[in-house]
mmCIF file of C-alpha atoms in Angstrom:
data_model
loop_
_atom_site.group_PDB
_atom_site.id
_atom_site.type_symbol
_atom_site.label_atom_id
_atom_site.label_comp_id
_atom_site.label_asym_id
_atom_site.label_seq_id
_atom_site.Cartn_x
_atom_site.Cartn_y
_atom_site.Cartn_z
ATOM 1 C CA MET A 1 97.368 75.738 38.052
ATOM 2 C CA THR A 2 93.873 77.165 38.352
ATOM 3 C CA ARG A 3 92.258 78.641 41.434
ATOM 4 C CA THR A 4 88.504 78.989 41.718
ATOM 5 C CA ARG A 5 86.746 81.937 43.300
ATOM 6 C CA ASN A 6 85.220 79.542 45.815
ATOM 7 C CA SER A 7 88.618 78.255 46.983
ATOM 8 C CA LEU A 8 89.812 81.854 47.395
ATOM 9 C CA ASP A 9 86.718 82.612 49.500
ATOM 10 C CA ALA A 10 87.550 79.661 51.762
ATOM 11 C CA VAL A 11 91.029 81.078 52.319
ATOM 12 C CA ASP A 12 89.642 84.537 53.137
ATOM 13 C CA ILE A 13 87.199 83.076 55.658
ATOM 14 C CA VAL A 14 89.971 81.085 57.350
ATOM 15 C CA LYS A 15 92.262 84.137 57.444
ATOM 16 C CA TYR A 16 89.498 86.064 59.198
ATOM 17 C CA ILE A 17 89.142 83.296 61.786
ATOM 18 C CA MET A 18 92.916 83.258 62.249
ATOM 19 C CA SER A 19 92.889 87.026 62.901
ATOM 20 C CA ILE A 20 90.452 86.397 65.760
ATOM 21 C CA LEU A 21 92.803 83.730 67.143
ATOM 22 C CA ILE A 22 95.639 86.267 67.068
ATOM 23 C CA VAL A 23 93.560 88.589 69.261
ATOM 24 C CA ALA A 24 92.940 85.599 71.537
ATOM 25 C CA THR A 25 96.704 84.998 71.689
ATOM 26 C CA HIS A 26 97.622 88.492 72.824
ATOM 27 C CA THR A 27 94.754 88.859 75.272
ATOM 28 C CA SER A 28 95.666 85.458 76.797
ATOM 29 C CA LEU A 29 92.123 84.156 76.381
ATOM 30 C CA PHE A 30 91.411 81.313 78.837
ATOM 31 C CA ASN A 31 94.794 82.147 80.402
ATOM 32 C CA GLY A 32 96.650 80.555 77.481
ATOM 33 C CA HIS A 33 95.037 77.123 77.755
ATOM 34 C CA ILE A 34 94.210 77.156 74.020
ATOM 35 C CA THR A 35 97.822 77.818 73.004
ATOM 36 C CA PRO A 36 98.133 74.987 70.419
ATOM 37 C CA LEU A 37 95.051 76.282 68.604
ATOM 38 C CA VAL A 38 95.977 79.968 68.517
ATOM 39 C CA ARG A 39 99.558 79.205 67.431
ATOM 40 C CA LEU A 40 98.207 78.018 64.081
ATOM 41 C CA ALA A 41 97.293 81.593 63.130
ATOM 42 C CA VAL A 42 100.536 83.326 62.113
ATOM 43 C CA PRO A 43 101.980 80.305 60.225
ATOM 44 C CA VAL A 44 98.682 79.995 58.321
ATOM 45 C CA PHE A 45 98.988 83.646 57.262
ATOM 46 C CA PHE A 46 102.545 83.019 56.057
ATOM 47 C CA VAL A 47 101.582 79.898 54.091
ATOM 48 C CA PHE A 48 98.644 81.574 52.351
ATOM 49 C CA SER A 49 100.786 84.625 51.543
ATOM 50 C CA GLY A 50 103.376 82.332 49.976
ATOM 51 C CA TYR A 51 100.652 80.395 48.184
ATOM 52 C CA PHE A 52 99.167 83.487 46.517
ATOM 53 C CA PHE A 53 102.538 85.053 45.734
ATOM 54 C CA PHE A 54 103.933 81.958 44.035
ATOM 55 C CA SER A 55 100.597 81.189 42.354
ATOM 56 C CA LYS A 56 100.956 84.517 40.559
ATOM 57 C CA LEU A 57 104.493 83.596 39.555
ATOM 58 C CA GLU A 58 103.236 80.226 38.278
ATOM 59 C CA GLU A 59 100.818 82.084 35.985
ATOM 60 C CA SER A 60 103.494 84.520 34.802
ATOM 61 C CA ASP A 61 105.093 83.936 31.410
ATOM 62 C CA SER A 62 108.089 86.279 31.548
ATOM 63 C CA LYS A 63 110.842 87.474 33.879
ATOM 64 C CA ASP A 64 109.556 91.038 33.575
ATOM 65 C CA LYS A 65 106.169 89.966 34.929
ATOM 66 C CA ASP A 66 107.907 88.023 37.701
ATOM 67 C CA LEU A 67 109.789 91.141 38.783
ATOM 68 C CA LEU A 68 106.597 93.197 38.599
ATOM 69 C CA ILE A 69 104.844 90.709 40.903
ATOM 70 C CA VAL A 70 107.737 90.847 43.377
ATOM 71 C CA ASN A 71 107.836 94.644 43.218
ATOM 72 C CA ASN A 72 104.086 94.963 43.784
ATOM 73 C CA THR A 73 104.170 92.538 46.721
ATOM 74 C CA VAL A 74 107.040 94.324 48.438
ATOM 75 C CA LYS A 75 105.589 97.766 47.680
ATOM 76 C CA ARG A 76 102.137 96.886 49.000
ATOM 77 C CA ASN A 77 103.510 95.520 52.270
ATOM 78 C CA LEU A 78 105.873 98.476 52.744
ATOM 79 C CA GLN A 79 102.890 100.798 52.273
ATOM 80 C CA LEU A 80 100.953 98.793 54.846
ATOM 81 C CA TYR A 81 103.897 98.994 57.251
ATOM 82 C CA GLY A 82 104.399 102.705 56.611
ATOM 83 C CA PHE A 83 100.730 103.587 57.142
ATOM 84 C CA TRP A 84 100.466 101.913 60.530
ATOM 85 C CA PHE A 85 103.939 103.054 61.593
ATOM 86 C CA ILE A 86 102.847 106.677 61.134
ATOM 87 C CA VAL A 87 99.422 106.185 62.731
ATOM 88 C CA LEU A 88 100.835 104.343 65.752
ATOM 89 C CA LEU A 89 104.044 106.404 66.070
ATOM 90 C CA PRO A 90 103.117 108.110 69.384
ATOM 91 C CA LEU A 91 102.358 104.743 70.998
ATOM 92 C CA THR A 92 105.483 103.196 69.455
ATOM 93 C CA LEU A 93 107.733 105.948 70.833
ATOM 94 C CA TYR A 94 106.134 105.528 74.251
ATOM 95 C CA VAL A 95 106.659 101.756 74.279
ATOM 96 C CA ARG A 96 110.044 101.464 72.530
ATOM 97 C CA LYS A 97 111.636 104.627 74.034
ATOM 98 C CA TYR A 98 113.866 105.214 71.009
ATOM 99 C CA ILE A 99 114.341 108.905 71.832
ATOM 100 C CA SER A 100 115.349 108.328 75.448
ATOM 101 C CA LEU A 101 117.990 105.831 74.300
ATOM 102 C CA GLY A 102 119.870 108.606 72.506
ATOM 103 C CA PHE A 103 120.565 109.216 68.835
ATOM 104 C CA LEU A 104 123.050 106.399 68.168
ATOM 105 C CA LYS A 105 121.709 103.695 70.468
ATOM 106 C CA GLY A 106 118.100 104.594 69.703
ATOM 107 C CA GLY A 107 118.809 104.602 65.965
ATOM 108 C CA LEU A 108 120.493 101.201 66.062
ATOM 109 C CA GLN A 109 117.663 99.789 68.175
ATOM 110 C CA PHE A 110 115.132 101.143 65.682
ATOM 111 C CA LEU A 111 116.962 99.499 62.759
ATOM 112 C CA GLN A 112 117.118 96.178 64.584
ATOM 113 C CA ASP A 113 113.420 96.384 65.435
ATOM 114 C CA PHE A 114 112.531 97.422 61.882
ATOM 115 C CA PHE A 115 114.277 94.493 60.193
ATOM 116 C CA PHE A 116 114.333 91.781 62.846
ATOM 117 C CA ALA A 117 111.594 92.547 65.389
ATOM 118 C CA SER A 118 108.738 95.037 65.815
ATOM 119 C CA THR A 119 108.606 98.819 65.810
ATOM 120 C CA PHE A 120 104.849 99.200 66.321
ATOM 121 C CA GLN A 121 103.377 96.202 68.111
ATOM 122 C CA SER A 122 103.298 93.003 65.977
ATOM 123 C CA SER A 123 104.818 94.719 62.935
ATOM 124 C CA TRP A 124 107.434 91.976 62.799
ATOM 125 C CA TYR A 125 105.120 89.854 60.639
ATOM 126 C CA ILE A 126 104.991 92.416 57.814
ATOM 127 C CA MET A 127 108.769 92.791 57.602
ATOM 128 C CA ALA A 128 109.259 89.025 57.986
ATOM 129 C CA LEU A 129 106.912 88.548 55.043
ATOM 130 C CA ILE A 130 108.772 91.094 52.893
ATOM 131 C CA LEU A 131 112.227 89.669 53.638
ATOM 132 C CA GLY A 132 110.994 86.083 53.470
ATOM 133 C CA VAL A 133 109.368 86.567 50.069
ATOM 134 C CA LEU A 134 112.558 88.100 48.673
ATOM 135 C CA ILE A 135 114.763 85.352 50.123
ATOM 136 C CA VAL A 136 112.587 82.448 48.953
ATOM 137 C CA PHE A 137 112.098 84.067 45.526
ATOM 138 C CA LEU A 138 115.865 84.435 45.023
ATOM 139 C CA LEU A 139 116.612 80.943 46.348
ATOM 140 C CA SER A 140 113.978 79.459 44.030
ATOM 141 C CA PHE A 141 116.209 80.238 41.038
ATOM 142 C CA ARG A 142 118.720 77.712 42.319
ATOM 143 C CA PHE A 143 116.734 75.325 44.516
ATOM 144 C CA SER A 144 113.610 73.226 44.013
ATOM 145 C CA SER A 145 110.630 73.434 46.374
ATOM 146 C CA PRO A 146 111.694 70.320 48.368
ATOM 147 C CA ASP A 147 115.171 71.858 48.715
ATOM 148 C CA LEU A 148 113.595 75.110 49.933
ATOM 149 C CA ILE A 149 111.639 73.165 52.547
ATOM 150 C CA GLY A 150 114.952 71.735 53.751
ATOM 151 C CA ILE A 151 116.487 75.215 53.891
ATOM 152 C CA GLY A 152 113.387 76.427 55.702
ATOM 153 C CA ILE A 153 113.826 73.689 58.332
ATOM 154 C CA ILE A 154 117.390 74.904 58.944
ATOM 155 C CA PHE A 155 116.033 78.430 59.490
ATOM 156 C CA TYR A 156 113.304 76.986 61.726
ATOM 157 C CA ILE A 157 115.745 75.396 64.183
ATOM 158 C CA PRO A 158 116.774 78.766 65.746
ATOM 159 C CA CYS A 159 113.054 79.569 65.959
ATOM 160 C CA LEU A 160 112.503 76.466 68.098
ATOM 161 C CA LEU A 161 115.509 77.349 70.250
ATOM 162 C CA SER A 162 114.140 80.860 70.864
ATOM 163 C CA SER A 163 110.718 79.495 71.757
ATOM 164 C CA ASN A 164 109.557 76.206 73.298
ATOM 165 C CA TYR A 165 113.010 74.620 73.135
ATOM 166 C CA ASN A 166 114.980 77.448 74.712
ATOM 167 C CA PHE A 167 116.202 75.017 77.373
ATOM 168 C CA ILE A 168 118.429 73.397 74.723
ATOM 169 C CA ALA A 169 120.008 76.749 73.816
ATOM 170 C CA GLU A 170 120.639 77.372 77.516
ATOM 171 C CA SER A 171 121.811 73.808 78.273
ATOM 172 C CA THR A 172 125.528 74.657 78.322
ATOM 173 C CA GLU A 173 127.542 77.813 78.771
ATOM 174 C CA THR A 174 128.891 77.549 75.222
ATOM 175 C CA PHE A 175 125.446 77.081 73.647
ATOM 176 C CA SER A 176 124.069 79.911 75.764
ATOM 177 C CA SER A 177 126.860 82.275 74.713
ATOM 178 C CA ILE A 178 126.336 81.491 71.013
ATOM 179 C CA TYR A 179 122.557 81.812 71.352
ATOM 180 C CA HIS A 180 122.619 85.163 73.135
ATOM 181 C CA GLY A 181 125.193 86.517 70.677
ATOM 182 C CA PHE A 182 122.913 85.477 67.820
ATOM 183 C CA VAL A 183 119.821 87.020 69.440
ATOM 184 C CA SER A 184 121.684 90.259 70.187
ATOM 185 C CA VAL A 185 122.003 90.760 66.424
ATOM 186 C CA PHE A 186 118.928 89.097 64.929
ATOM 187 C CA SER A 187 116.559 89.403 67.909
ATOM 188 C CA LEU A 188 114.210 86.413 68.412
ATOM 189 C CA PRO A 189 114.160 84.213 65.253
ATOM 190 C CA CYS A 190 110.667 82.951 66.108
ATOM 191 C CA ARG A 191 109.393 86.480 65.486
ATOM 192 C CA ASN A 192 111.216 87.605 62.362
ATOM 193 C CA PHE A 193 112.030 86.450 58.823
ATOM 194 C CA PHE A 194 113.712 83.248 60.053
ATOM 195 C CA VAL A 195 110.328 81.700 60.794
ATOM 196 C CA SER A 196 108.824 82.889 57.503
ATOM 197 C CA ILE A 197 111.229 80.952 55.233
ATOM 198 C CA LEU A 198 109.775 77.519 55.975
ATOM 199 C CA TYR A 199 106.126 78.596 55.824
ATOM 200 C CA LEU A 200 106.547 80.615 52.624
ATOM 201 C CA SER A 201 108.302 77.603 51.073
ATOM 202 C CA ILE A 202 105.318 75.470 52.081
ATOM 203 C CA GLY A 203 103.080 78.040 50.373
ATOM 204 C CA LYS A 204 105.236 77.770 47.249
ATOM 205 C CA MET A 205 104.927 73.983 47.252
ATOM 206 C CA LEU A 206 101.141 74.241 47.574
ATOM 207 C CA ALA A 207 101.019 76.712 44.675
ATOM 208 C CA GLU A 208 102.879 74.229 42.486
ATOM 209 C CA ASN A 209 101.076 71.092 43.716
ATOM 210 C CA PRO A 210 97.633 71.969 45.117
ATOM 211 C CA ARG A 211 96.311 68.341 44.954
ATOM 212 C CA HIS A 212 92.669 69.317 44.774
ATOM 213 C CA GLY A 213 90.150 66.556 45.484
ATOM 214 C CA LYS A 214 91.907 64.876 48.440
ATOM 215 C CA LYS A 215 90.506 67.119 51.155
ATOM 216 C CA ASN A 216 89.248 64.322 53.416
ATOM 217 C CA LYS A 217 92.700 62.762 53.609
ATOM 218 C CA ASP A 218 94.336 66.152 54.219
ATOM 219 C CA PHE A 219 91.872 66.965 56.992
ATOM 220 C CA ALA A 220 92.576 63.606 58.645
ATOM 221 C CA TYR A 221 96.320 64.266 58.528
ATOM 222 C CA PHE A 222 95.714 67.737 59.975
ATOM 223 C CA ILE A 223 93.816 66.254 62.924
ATOM 224 C CA VAL A 224 96.573 63.694 63.543
ATOM 225 C CA PHE A 225 99.409 66.231 63.516
ATOM 226 C CA PHE A 226 97.417 68.758 65.518
ATOM 227 C CA ALA A 227 96.819 66.068 68.149
ATOM 228 C CA LEU A 228 100.572 65.362 68.184
ATOM 229 C CA MET A 229 101.219 69.092 68.621
ATOM 230 C CA VAL A 230 98.832 69.172 71.570
ATOM 231 C CA CYS A 231 100.762 66.261 73.082
ATOM 232 C CA GLU A 232 103.997 68.171 72.459
ATOM 233 C CA TYR A 233 102.481 71.220 74.184
ATOM 234 C CA PHE A 234 101.520 69.286 77.306
ATOM 235 C CA THR A 235 104.826 67.402 77.375
ATOM 236 C CA LEU A 236 106.763 70.659 77.358
ATOM 237 C CA LYS A 237 104.408 72.264 79.873
ATOM 238 C CA LEU A 238 104.646 69.407 82.340
ATOM 239 C CA SER A 239 108.382 68.848 81.896
ATOM 240 C CA GLY A 240 109.390 71.976 83.793
ATOM 241 C CA PHE A 241 111.940 72.873 81.123
ATOM 242 C CA LYS A 242 112.734 76.549 80.591
ATOM 243 C CA ILE A 243 110.920 77.968 77.551
ATOM 244 C CA SER A 244 111.157 81.443 76.080
ATOM 245 C CA GLY A 245 107.742 81.488 74.389
ATOM 246 C CA THR A 246 105.151 79.254 72.770
ATOM 247 C CA ASP A 247 105.476 80.409 69.157
ATOM 248 C CA CYS A 248 107.088 77.359 67.561
ATOM 249 C CA TYR A 249 106.533 73.618 67.873
ATOM 250 C CA ILE A 250 108.160 70.708 66.043
ATOM 251 C CA MET A 251 104.732 69.487 64.897
ATOM 252 C CA LEU A 252 103.464 72.926 63.877
ATOM 253 C CA PRO A 253 104.769 73.048 60.258
ATOM 254 C CA LEU A 254 103.224 69.681 59.333
ATOM 255 C CA THR A 255 99.970 70.619 61.055
ATOM 256 C CA VAL A 256 99.790 73.885 59.140
ATOM 257 C CA PHE A 257 100.771 72.241 55.843
ATOM 258 C CA TYR A 258 97.873 69.781 55.876
ATOM 259 C CA PHE A 259 95.459 72.355 57.254
ATOM 260 C CA CYS A 260 96.225 74.865 54.494
ATOM 261 C CA ARG A 261 96.128 72.235 51.765
ATOM 262 C CA TRP A 262 92.718 71.148 53.070
ATOM 263 C CA VAL A 263 91.425 74.742 53.087
ATOM 264 C CA ILE A 264 92.631 75.355 49.528
ATOM 265 C CA SER A 265 90.646 72.309 48.372
ATOM 266 C CA LEU A 266 87.379 73.600 49.858
ATOM 267 C CA GLU A 267 84.648 75.007 47.634
ATOM 268 C CA VAL A 268 82.954 77.699 49.704
ATOM 269 C CA ARG A 269 81.115 80.707 48.309
ATOM 270 C CA CYS A 270 80.960 83.864 50.408
ATOM 271 C CA SER A 271 79.708 87.171 48.991
ATOM 272 C CA PHE A 272 81.613 89.225 51.599
ATOM 273 C CA ALA A 273 84.871 87.248 51.615
ATOM 274 C CA ARG A 274 86.871 90.249 50.408
ATOM 275 C CA THR A 275 85.588 92.315 53.319
ATOM 276 C CA LEU A 276 86.642 89.548 55.713
ATOM 277 C CA ARG A 277 90.091 89.561 54.123
ATOM 278 C CA ASN A 278 90.420 93.310 54.641
ATOM 279 C CA ILE A 279 89.188 93.057 58.228
ATOM 280 C CA SER A 280 91.763 90.348 58.974
ATOM 281 C CA THR A 281 94.578 92.675 57.829
ATOM 282 C CA LEU A 282 93.210 95.670 59.718
ATOM 283 C CA SER A 283 92.614 93.586 62.820
ATOM 284 C CA TYR A 284 96.184 92.305 62.832
ATOM 285 C CA CYS A 285 97.685 95.763 62.445
ATOM 286 C CA CYS A 286 95.629 97.616 65.054
ATOM 287 C CA HIS A 287 94.559 95.025 67.632
ATOM 288 C CA MET A 288 97.641 95.390 69.825
ATOM 289 C CA ALA A 289 97.114 99.150 70.168
ATOM 290 C CA VAL A 290 93.482 98.550 71.112
ATOM 291 C CA PHE A 291 94.491 95.767 73.521
ATOM 292 C CA MET A 292 97.078 97.953 75.275
ATOM 293 C CA VAL A 293 94.569 100.776 75.829
ATOM 294 C CA VAL A 294 91.769 98.448 76.955
ATOM 295 C CA GLY A 295 94.119 96.476 79.221
ATOM 296 C CA LYS A 296 95.351 99.703 80.825
ATOM 297 C CA LEU A 297 91.784 100.852 81.491
ATOM 298 C CA PHE A 298 90.917 97.472 83.012
ATOM 299 C CA LYS A 299 93.820 97.861 85.460
ATOM 300 C CA ILE A 300 93.004 101.479 86.321
ATOM 301 C CA PHE A 301 89.379 100.716 87.123
ATOM 302 C CA GLY A 302 90.076 97.291 88.607
ATOM 303 C CA ILE A 303 87.632 95.531 86.321
ATOM 304 C CA PRO A 304 87.374 91.806 87.188
ATOM 305 C CA ASP A 305 87.859 89.484 84.255
ATOM 306 C CA TYR A 306 87.443 85.709 84.422
ATOM 307 C CA GLN A 307 89.863 83.885 82.088
ATOM 308 C CA ASN A 308 90.400 87.208 80.230
ATOM 309 C CA LEU A 309 87.066 86.721 78.468
ATOM 310 C CA LEU A 310 86.005 90.345 78.873
ATOM 311 C CA LEU A 311 89.381 91.701 77.750
ATOM 312 C CA PHE A 312 89.231 89.514 74.650
ATOM 313 C CA ALA A 313 85.606 90.422 73.879
ATOM 314 C CA VAL A 314 86.076 94.196 74.259
ATOM 315 C CA THR A 315 89.341 94.188 72.264
ATOM 316 C CA LEU A 316 87.761 92.109 69.501
ATOM 317 C CA ILE A 317 84.589 94.215 69.280
ATOM 318 C CA LEU A 318 86.517 97.507 69.168
ATOM 319 C CA THR A 319 88.982 96.116 66.620
ATOM 320 C CA GLN A 320 86.232 94.767 64.361
ATOM 321 C CA THR A 321 84.251 98.000 64.626
ATOM 322 C CA ALA A 322 87.294 100.127 63.826
ATOM 323 C CA SER A 323 88.088 97.885 60.851
ATOM 324 C CA LEU A 324 84.592 98.226 59.400
ATOM 325 C CA VAL A 325 84.652 102.006 59.881
ATOM 326 C CA ILE A 326 88.037 102.277 58.134
ATOM 327 C CA ILE A 327 86.825 100.144 55.210
ATOM 328 C CA LYS A 328 83.686 102.260 54.876
ATOM 329 C CA LEU A 329 85.583 105.572 55.053
ATOM 330 C CA SER A 330 88.196 104.358 52.551
ATOM 331 C CA GLN A 331 85.446 104.208 49.916
ATOM 332 C CA LEU A 332 85.134 108.000 50.048
ATOM 333 C CA LYS A 333 87.141 109.788 47.388
ATOM 334 C CA LYS A 334 88.846 112.139 49.842
ATOM 335 C CA LEU A 335 89.831 109.299 52.170
ATOM 336 C CA ARG A 336 91.195 106.766 49.702
ATOM 337 C CA ILE A 337 94.532 106.956 51.486
ATOM 338 C CA LEU A 338 92.944 104.739 54.144
ATOM 339 C CA ARG A 339 93.160 101.871 51.653
ATOM 340 C CA TYR A 340 96.870 101.691 52.460
ATOM 341 C CA SER A 341 95.805 100.455 55.907
ATOM 342 C CA TYR A 342 94.737 97.105 54.480
#
């Protein structure tokens, strides 16, 4: 399979846009009324990560190269996690209160957060990507891509139950007991490696069968399934059922599949696409810290904010500015360590 520079640029541009939607998610832009749109962001990141990872494996001609690709992927993401964990440690200790929990309880809580949730804010995605890549890679030795999609759907069911369909998990005392026991160990599946399995498997399928040249049909399917997801959103919202979050929808995987396949088929040239890619990573890792500080200042000074527009704008501007500064400083010889931040 061949990938053109133009198609890679299209992916980088879309990832940058998705990073902005993630900021919109956490700042509750328009008071959450654009939820179906912003919930595309994280799954799109997972799919593209799977697409690039398995594209490299497709081009590999030996098991040694396969293992090198896996090692480099895991190493790079652990470095990314480690960099931001150290930088944001004071804020993390303040929010998570590991020390006040005591050595044993705090240590166990840290381990659970590290593998199955977040230590620093939103870090769950990085660990979910690492674990998901390893799981899908190992399963791919035994199962085909369609089989992996099926396995991914099984993993996705608990994600639905811990999100928009929590009312099913709480429908009976028995279900509720099983669900809470599960969550007490694995935390919320919609925000850990459980949700990554399906989307990484979709990325693998796209790497093996990109179907270039059918972009109009893919875009049409995307619009149809996105419209169905919007209907699902309003149905759940108006039903009055108990939900635990808005992360996962039944229609979301199909919507993301056709959207990503459409993006991969695009031929777009952008001279600064790599910079956009780096900004999207930096923005994801630091935006929650910026948001927490800005949100706190807004409350202290009683700053009025219609539909959270100002909160979103200030958080986005500061995050983008910080990202550009970090990228610029990382080009200096003495500050190359900053490259681990993206």
